[in-house]
């Protein structure tokens, strides 16, 4: 395997990065099943992927296939985890500990991929001071100090729509570089901050489209 | 405007459908702001979209632009809502009323887009019988009967990974045609059922990639 160390992130489509996450999950599964090697075709067939797409996506980062063998499962998994920076643990700040915030805090998928919510902030004085699974909910006034003190770079925003922009501005001012926004509102950040809006109803809308088509 | 009534869903990329959802949101916003018409370029600039992409996506469904004017905001919004079948209310079943399930039940974004969770099922006998915001949590044994009786077509799965497949099989057997799965596990459905897996950690992984790149 010959990973490229000098790939330029600017040229890599975000969908490729999303698929790398998916491939990593597939490889973890194969490793658990005891598979040592797999061809790109077998990988594609087993997980319902497109094998040409798999090869194209991986080619951004290096030459991982071995002629006549395919991919070494553990080796490729480790390389992809390194590329995605999942070979480390990320400490994540969570702002908003309502229904959605508490569900996200307990969402098993984050911890499994190395994301640990280690700081929780909430504007409700009744919540501040409570400790959940070893993490103390802090008041909003502590946000800037704590984010800086812990050098946190990633934050999850799970506050009501109307306070999402104000919360985001405070996070960015405190040094947060990546934001996952669950508030159903459009928020803005500067160019040096990466923002991902998660809109759960878009998924239902695509279902709605296809279901209606089927009955037309 | 001349919407095409005979478009074939098979040829329309899913990303186009997702973007239609996004355009609809933008148009709702413009309508609220009192805008009557907008050019594709202005639409693109205002919402950070790609104007060529907007025109291409809309072209699957008809000719919506008017020379020298652009789009009629309310008219296009109504057309897109009709295409996405958002001009009706969808009754949705929710299976699993744990942390995530209860957060999804209260998620404002679903109702705003016409998705109403009107049936909740949970395997925990302690939860069955409780009523939340007018919806009674039902035991799993009632699932098939209720889904059929109410002709439900869409279900949200928010159960632990290990029971996701069994729950899905029961939903499909009861007649559900579209499933939004939040359980962190790969589940399988037949070809006549539409499945969307929501993996919240993939979003954090893309952030992780870009953040690490920035500091390399």
Coordinates of C-alpha atoms in Angstrom, one line a residue:
Chain A
X1 CA 0.0 0.0 0.0
X2 CA 1.2 3.4 -0.8
X3 CA -0.9 6.2 0.8
X4 CA -0.3 9.6 -0.6
X5 CA 0.7 12.0 2.2
X6 CA 0.4 15.1 0.2
X7 CA -3.2 14.9 -1.0
X8 CA -5.0 18.2 -1.3
X9 CA -8.2 18.3 0.6
X10 CA -9.6 21.1 -1.6
X11 CA -10.0 18.7 -4.6
X12 CA -11.7 15.9 -2.7
X13 CA -15.5 15.9 -3.0
X14 CA -17.3 15.8 0.3
X15 CA -19.3 12.8 -0.9
X16 CA -16.0 10.9 -1.2
X17 CA -15.3 11.7 2.4
X18 CA -18.8 10.5 3.4
X19 CA -18.2 7.3 1.5
X20 CA -14.8 6.8 3.2
X21 CA -16.8 6.7 6.4
X22 CA -19.0 4.1 5.0
X23 CA -16.1 2.0 3.6
X24 CA -14.5 2.1 7.0
X25 CA -17.6 0.7 8.6
X26 CA -17.7 -2.1 6.0
X27 CA -14.1 -3.0 6.7
X28 CA -14.6 -3.0 10.5
X29 CA -17.4 -5.5 9.8
X30 CA -15.3 -7.7 7.5
X31 CA -12.5 -7.6 10.1
X32 CA -14.9 -8.8 12.8
X33 CA -16.0 -11.6 10.4
X34 CA -12.4 -12.7 10.2
X35 CA -11.8 -11.7 6.5
X36 CA -8.1 -10.9 5.8
X37 CA -8.4 -9.7 2.2
X38 CA -11.2 -8.7 -0.2
X39 CA -11.4 -7.6 -3.8
X40 CA -13.1 -4.3 -4.7
X41 CA -15.8 -6.3 -6.5
X42 CA -16.5 -8.5 -3.5
X43 CA -16.5 -5.4 -1.2
X44 CA -18.9 -3.7 -3.5
X45 CA -21.2 -6.7 -3.8
X46 CA -21.3 -7.5 -0.1
X47 CA -22.2 -4.0 0.9
X48 CA -24.2 -2.8 -2.1
X49 CA -21.5 -0.3 -3.2
X50 CA -20.3 0.6 -6.6
X51 CA -16.9 -1.0 -7.2
X52 CA -15.7 1.7 -9.7
X53 CA -16.7 4.3 -7.2
X54 CA -14.8 2.6 -4.4
X55 CA -11.6 2.5 -6.5
X56 CA -12.1 6.1 -7.6
X57 CA -12.7 7.3 -4.1
X58 CA -9.6 5.5 -2.7
X59 CA -7.5 6.8 -5.6
X60 CA -7.6 10.3 -4.1
X61 CA -5.5 9.1 -1.2
X62 CA -3.2 6.5 -2.7
X63 CA -2.8 3.1 -4.2
X64 CA -4.3 0.7 -1.7
X65 CA -5.1 -2.4 -3.8
X66 CA -2.7 -5.2 -4.4
X67 CA -2.8 -7.0 -7.8
X68 CA -4.4 -10.4 -7.6
X69 CA -5.3 -9.9 -3.9
X70 CA -7.5 -6.8 -3.6
X71 CA -7.3 -5.0 -0.3
X72 CA -5.9 -6.1 3.0
X73 CA -8.9 -5.6 5.3
X74 CA -7.1 -4.5 8.5
X75 CA -4.5 -2.5 6.6
X76 CA -7.0 -0.5 4.5
X77 CA -9.3 0.0 7.6
X78 CA -6.3 1.5 9.5
X79 CA -5.4 3.7 6.5
X80 CA -8.9 5.1 6.1
X81 CA -9.2 5.7 9.9
X82 CA -6.0 7.6 9.7
X83 CA -7.2 9.7 6.7
X84 CA -10.5 10.5 8.4
X85 CA -8.6 11.2 11.7
X86 CA -10.5 8.5 13.5
X87 CA -7.3 7.1 14.9
X88 CA -7.7 9.6 17.7
X89 CA -10.4 10.5 20.1
X90 CA -12.2 13.8 19.5
X91 CA -13.6 15.7 22.5
X92 CA -16.9 17.3 21.5
X93 CA -18.9 20.1 23.1
X94 CA -22.7 19.8 23.1
X95 CA -24.8 22.9 23.4
X96 CA -28.4 22.3 24.4
X97 CA -29.5 19.5 26.7
X98 CA -33.2 19.2 25.8
X99 CA -34.8 16.2 24.2
X100 CA -32.6 16.1 21.2
X101 CA -29.4 17.1 23.1
X102 CA -29.8 14.3 25.6
X103 CA -30.6 11.8 22.9
X104 CA -27.4 12.8 21.0
X105 CA -25.4 12.6 24.2
X106 CA -26.5 9.0 24.6
X107 CA -26.2 8.2 20.9
X108 CA -23.9 5.1 20.8
X109 CA -22.7 5.8 17.3
X110 CA -20.6 8.8 18.2
X111 CA -18.5 7.1 20.9
X112 CA -18.0 4.1 18.7
X113 CA -16.4 6.3 16.1
X114 CA -14.2 8.1 18.6
X115 CA -16.3 11.2 19.3
X116 CA -16.8 11.8 23.0
X117 CA -19.1 14.5 24.2
X118 CA -17.0 15.8 27.1
X119 CA -18.6 19.2 27.7
X120 CA -22.3 20.0 27.9
X121 CA -23.8 23.5 28.0
X122 CA -27.4 24.6 28.6
X123 CA -29.0 28.0 29.1
X124 CA -31.5 26.6 31.6
X125 CA -30.3 27.4 35.2
X126 CA -32.3 24.4 36.4
X127 CA -30.1 22.0 34.3
X128 CA -26.7 23.6 35.0
X129 CA -24.8 21.6 37.7
X130 CA -26.5 18.3 37.0
X131 CA -24.1 15.5 36.1
X132 CA -25.0 13.0 33.4
X133 CA -22.8 9.9 32.9
X134 CA -19.9 11.7 34.5
X135 CA -20.3 14.9 32.5
X136 CA -21.5 18.1 34.3
X137 CA -23.9 20.4 32.5
X138 CA -22.4 23.8 32.5
X139 CA -24.1 27.2 32.3
X140 CA -23.7 29.2 29.0
X141 CA -21.5 31.8 30.7
X142 CA -18.8 29.1 31.1
X143 CA -18.8 28.2 27.4
X144 CA -16.0 30.4 26.1
X145 CA -13.7 29.6 29.1
X146 CA -14.3 25.8 28.9
X147 CA -14.0 25.5 25.2
X148 CA -10.7 27.4 25.3
X149 CA -9.4 25.6 28.4
X150 CA -10.0 22.1 26.8
X151 CA -9.0 23.2 23.3
X152 CA -12.3 21.8 21.9
X153 CA -12.6 22.0 18.1
X154 CA -16.0 20.4 17.4
X155 CA -19.4 21.3 18.8
X156 CA -22.9 20.0 18.3
X157 CA -25.7 22.6 18.4
X158 CA -29.0 21.2 19.6
X159 CA -30.7 24.4 20.8
X160 CA -34.1 25.8 19.5
X161 CA -33.9 27.5 16.1
X162 CA -34.1 31.0 17.4
X163 CA -31.0 30.7 19.5
X164 CA -28.9 28.7 17.1
X165 CA -27.1 31.6 15.5
X166 CA -26.2 33.3 18.8
X167 CA -24.9 30.0 20.2
X168 CA -22.9 29.4 17.0
X169 CA -21.3 32.9 17.2
X170 CA -20.2 32.2 20.8
X171 CA -18.8 28.8 19.8
X172 CA -16.8 30.3 16.9
X173 CA -15.5 33.2 19.1
X174 CA -14.3 30.6 21.6
X175 CA -12.3 28.8 18.9
X176 CA -14.6 26.0 17.7
X177 CA -13.7 25.0 14.1
X178 CA -16.4 22.5 13.2
X179 CA -20.1 22.6 14.0
X180 CA -22.8 20.0 13.6
X181 CA -26.1 21.9 13.7
X182 CA -29.3 20.1 14.5
X183 CA -31.4 23.3 15.0
X184 CA -33.9 23.6 12.2
X185 CA -32.6 27.0 11.2
X186 CA -30.0 28.3 8.7
X187 CA -27.0 29.6 10.5
X188 CA -23.9 31.3 9.1
X189 CA -20.2 30.9 10.0
X190 CA -17.0 32.4 8.6
X191 CA -14.8 30.6 6.0
X192 CA -12.4 29.1 8.5
X193 CA -15.2 27.2 10.2
X194 CA -16.8 24.0 8.8
X195 CA -20.6 23.8 9.3
X196 CA -22.8 20.7 8.8
X197 CA -26.5 21.2 9.0
X198 CA -28.4 18.1 9.9
X199 CA -32.1 18.3 8.7
X200 CA -33.8 15.1 9.8
X201 CA -37.0 15.9 7.8
X202 CA -35.2 15.9 4.4
X203 CA -34.8 12.1 4.8
X204 CA -38.6 11.8 5.3
X205 CA -39.2 14.0 2.3
X206 CA -37.3 11.7 0.0
X207 CA -39.3 8.8 1.3
X208 CA -42.4 10.8 0.7
X209 CA -41.4 11.4 -2.9
X210 CA -40.7 7.8 -3.7
X211 CA -43.7 6.4 -1.9
X212 CA -46.1 8.7 -3.7
X213 CA -44.4 7.8 -7.0
X214 CA -45.0 4.1 -6.3
X215 CA -48.8 4.7 -5.9
X216 CA -49.2 7.1 -8.8
Chain B
X1 CA -45.2 27.1 -15.7
X2 CA -45.5 23.7 -17.3
X3 CA -44.9 20.9 -14.9
X4 CA -44.4 17.5 -16.5
X5 CA -46.9 15.0 -15.2
X6 CA -45.2 11.9 -16.6
X7 CA -41.7 12.1 -15.2
X8 CA -40.2 8.8 -14.5
X9 CA -38.9 8.5 -10.9
X10 CA -36.4 5.9 -11.9
X11 CA -34.2 8.4 -13.8
X12 CA -34.2 11.1 -11.1
X13 CA -31.1 11.0 -8.8
X14 CA -31.8 10.9 -5.1
X15 CA -29.6 13.9 -4.6
X16 CA -32.0 15.9 -6.9
X17 CA -34.9 14.9 -4.6
X18 CA -32.9 16.0 -1.6
X19 CA -32.1 19.3 -3.2
X20 CA -35.8 19.8 -4.1
X21 CA -36.4 19.7 -0.3
X22 CA -33.8 22.3 0.2
X23 CA -35.2 24.5 -2.6
X24 CA -38.7 24.2 -1.1
X25 CA -37.3 25.5 2.2
X26 CA -35.6 28.4 0.5
X27 CA -38.9 29.3 -1.3
X28 CA -40.9 29.2 1.9
X29 CA -38.4 31.6 3.4
X30 CA -38.6 33.9 0.4
X31 CA -42.4 33.8 0.5
X32 CA -42.3 34.8 4.2
X33 CA -40.0 37.7 3.3
X34 CA -42.6 38.9 0.8
X35 CA -40.7 38.1 -2.4
X36 CA -42.9 37.5 -5.4
X37 CA -40.4 36.4 -8.0
X38 CA -36.7 35.5 -8.1
X39 CA -34.1 34.6 -10.7
X40 CA -32.3 31.3 -10.5
X41 CA -29.1 33.3 -10.0
X42 CA -30.5 35.3 -7.1
X43 CA -31.9 32.2 -5.6
X44 CA -28.5 30.5 -5.9
X45 CA -26.7 33.5 -4.4
X46 CA -29.0 34.1 -1.6
X47 CA -29.0 30.5 -0.4
X48 CA -25.5 29.5 -1.4
X49 CA -26.7 27.1 -4.1
X50 CA -25.4 26.4 -7.6
X51 CA -27.7 28.1 -10.2
X52 CA -26.9 25.6 -13.0
X53 CA -27.7 22.8 -10.6
X54 CA -30.9 24.4 -9.6
X55 CA -32.0 24.7 -13.3
X56 CA -30.9 21.1 -14.0
X57 CA -32.7 19.7 -11.0
X58 CA -36.0 21.5 -11.8
X59 CA -35.7 20.5 -15.5
X60 CA -36.5 16.9 -14.5
X61 CA -40.0 18.0 -13.5
X62 CA -40.9 20.6 -16.1
X63 CA -40.2 24.2 -17.3
X64 CA -40.8 26.4 -14.3
X65 CA -38.8 29.5 -15.2
X66 CA -40.3 32.5 -17.0
X67 CA -38.1 34.4 -19.4
X68 CA -37.1 37.8 -18.0
X69 CA -38.8 37.1 -14.7
X70 CA -37.2 33.9 -13.2
X71 CA -39.5 32.0 -10.9
X72 CA -42.7 32.9 -9.3
X73 CA -41.9 32.1 -5.6
X74 CA -45.3 30.9 -4.4
X75 CA -46.1 29.0 -7.6
X76 CA -42.8 27.2 -7.7
X77 CA -43.0 26.4 -4.0
X78 CA -46.5 24.9 -4.5
X79 CA -45.2 22.8 -7.5
X80 CA -42.3 21.5 -5.6
X81 CA -44.4 20.6 -2.5
X82 CA -46.7 18.7 -4.9
X83 CA -43.9 16.9 -6.5
X84 CA -42.5 15.9 -3.1
X85 CA -46.0 15.1 -1.9
X86 CA -45.7 17.6 0.9
X87 CA -49.1 19.0 0.0
X88 CA -50.6 16.3 2.2
X89 CA -50.0 15.2 5.8
X90 CA -48.2 11.9 6.3
X91 CA -49.1 9.9 9.3
X92 CA -45.9 8.2 10.6
X93 CA -45.3 5.3 12.9
X94 CA -42.4 5.5 15.4
X95 CA -41.0 2.3 16.9
X96 CA -38.8 2.8 20.0
X97 CA -39.5 5.5 22.6
X98 CA -36.2 5.7 24.3
X99 CA -34.0 8.9 24.3
X100 CA -33.7 9.1 20.6
X101 CA -37.3 8.1 19.9
X102 CA -38.7 10.7 22.3
X103 CA -36.4 13.4 20.8
X104 CA -37.6 12.5 17.3
X105 CA -41.2 12.6 18.5
X106 CA -40.7 16.1 19.7
X107 CA -38.5 17.2 16.7
X108 CA -40.3 20.3 15.3
X109 CA -38.9 19.8 11.8
X110 CA -41.1 16.8 11.0
X111 CA -44.4 18.4 11.8
X112 CA -43.4 21.5 9.9
X113 CA -43.0 19.5 6.8
X114 CA -46.2 17.6 7.2
X115 CA -45.0 14.5 8.9
X116 CA -47.0 13.6 12.0
X117 CA -46.0 10.8 14.3
X118 CA -49.4 9.4 15.1
X119 CA -48.5 6.0 16.4
X120 CA -45.7 5.0 18.8
X121 CA -44.7 1.5 19.7
X122 CA -42.3 0.3 22.4
X123 CA -41.3 -3.1 23.6
X124 CA -41.1 -1.9 27.2
X125 CA -44.3 -2.9 29.1
X126 CA -43.6 0.0 31.5
X127 CA -44.0 2.5 28.6
X128 CA -47.0 1.0 26.9
X129 CA -50.2 2.8 27.8
X130 CA -48.6 6.1 28.5
X131 CA -49.8 9.1 26.5
X132 CA -47.5 11.7 25.1
X133 CA -48.9 14.9 23.5
X134 CA -52.1 13.0 22.8
X135 CA -50.4 9.9 21.3
X136 CA -50.6 6.6 23.3
X137 CA -47.6 4.4 23.3
X138 CA -48.7 1.0 22.2
X139 CA -47.1 -2.4 22.9
X140 CA -45.3 -4.2 20.1
X141 CA -48.0 -6.8 19.8
X142 CA -50.4 -4.1 18.5
X143 CA -48.0 -3.1 15.8
X144 CA -49.3 -5.1 12.8
X145 CA -52.9 -4.4 13.7
X146 CA -52.5 -0.7 14.1
X147 CA -50.3 -0.1 11.1
X148 CA -52.9 -1.9 8.9
X149 CA -55.9 -0.3 10.5
X150 CA -54.4 3.2 10.0
X151 CA -52.9 2.4 6.6
X152 CA -49.5 3.8 7.7
X153 CA -46.9 3.8 5.0
X154 CA -43.9 5.4 6.7
X155 CA -42.1 4.3 9.9
X156 CA -39.2 5.6 11.9
X157 CA -37.1 3.0 13.6
X158 CA -35.4 4.2 16.8
X159 CA -34.7 0.9 18.6
X160 CA -31.3 -0.5 19.7
X161 CA -29.2 -2.0 16.9
X162 CA -29.8 -5.6 17.9
X163 CA -33.6 -5.4 17.4
X164 CA -33.6 -3.1 14.3
X165 CA -33.9 -6.0 11.8
X166 CA -36.7 -7.8 13.7
X167 CA -38.7 -4.6 14.1
X168 CA -38.2 -3.7 10.4
X169 CA -39.4 -7.2 9.3
X170 CA -42.5 -6.7 11.4
X171 CA -43.1 -3.2 9.9
X172 CA -42.7 -4.5 6.4
X173 CA -45.0 -7.4 7.0
X174 CA -47.6 -5.0 8.3
X175 CA -47.5 -3.0 5.1
X176 CA -45.0 -0.2 5.7
X177 CA -43.4 1.0 2.5
X178 CA -40.8 3.6 3.7
X179 CA -38.5 3.3 6.6
X180 CA -36.2 5.8 8.2
X181 CA -33.7 3.9 10.3
X182 CA -31.8 5.6 13.2
X183 CA -30.5 2.3 14.7
X184 CA -26.8 2.1 14.1
X185 CA -27.0 -1.2 12.3
X186 CA -27.3 -2.3 8.7
X187 CA -30.8 -3.7 8.0
X188 CA -32.3 -5.2 4.9
X189 CA -35.6 -4.8 3.2
X190 CA -37.2 -6.1 0.0
X191 CA -37.1 -4.2 -3.3
X192 CA -40.6 -2.8 -2.8
X193 CA -39.7 -1.0 0.4
X194 CA -37.6 2.2 0.5
X195 CA -35.1 2.4 3.3
X196 CA -33.1 5.4 4.5
X197 CA -30.4 4.8 7.1
X198 CA -29.5 7.9 9.1
X199 CA -26.0 7.6 10.6
X200 CA -25.4 10.7 12.7
X201 CA -21.7 10.0 13.2
X202 CA -20.9 10.2 9.5
X203 CA -21.5 13.9 9.7
X204 CA -19.0 14.2 12.6
X205 CA -16.5 12.1 10.6
X206 CA -16.5 14.5 7.6
X207 CA -15.9 17.4 10.1
X208 CA -13.0 15.4 11.6
X209 CA -11.5 14.9 8.2
X210 CA -11.6 18.6 7.3
X211 CA -10.5 19.8 10.7
X212 CA -7.5 17.6 10.7
X213 CA -6.6 18.7 7.2
X214 CA -6.6 22.3 8.3
X215 CA -4.1 21.6 11.0
X216 CA -1.8 19.4 9.0

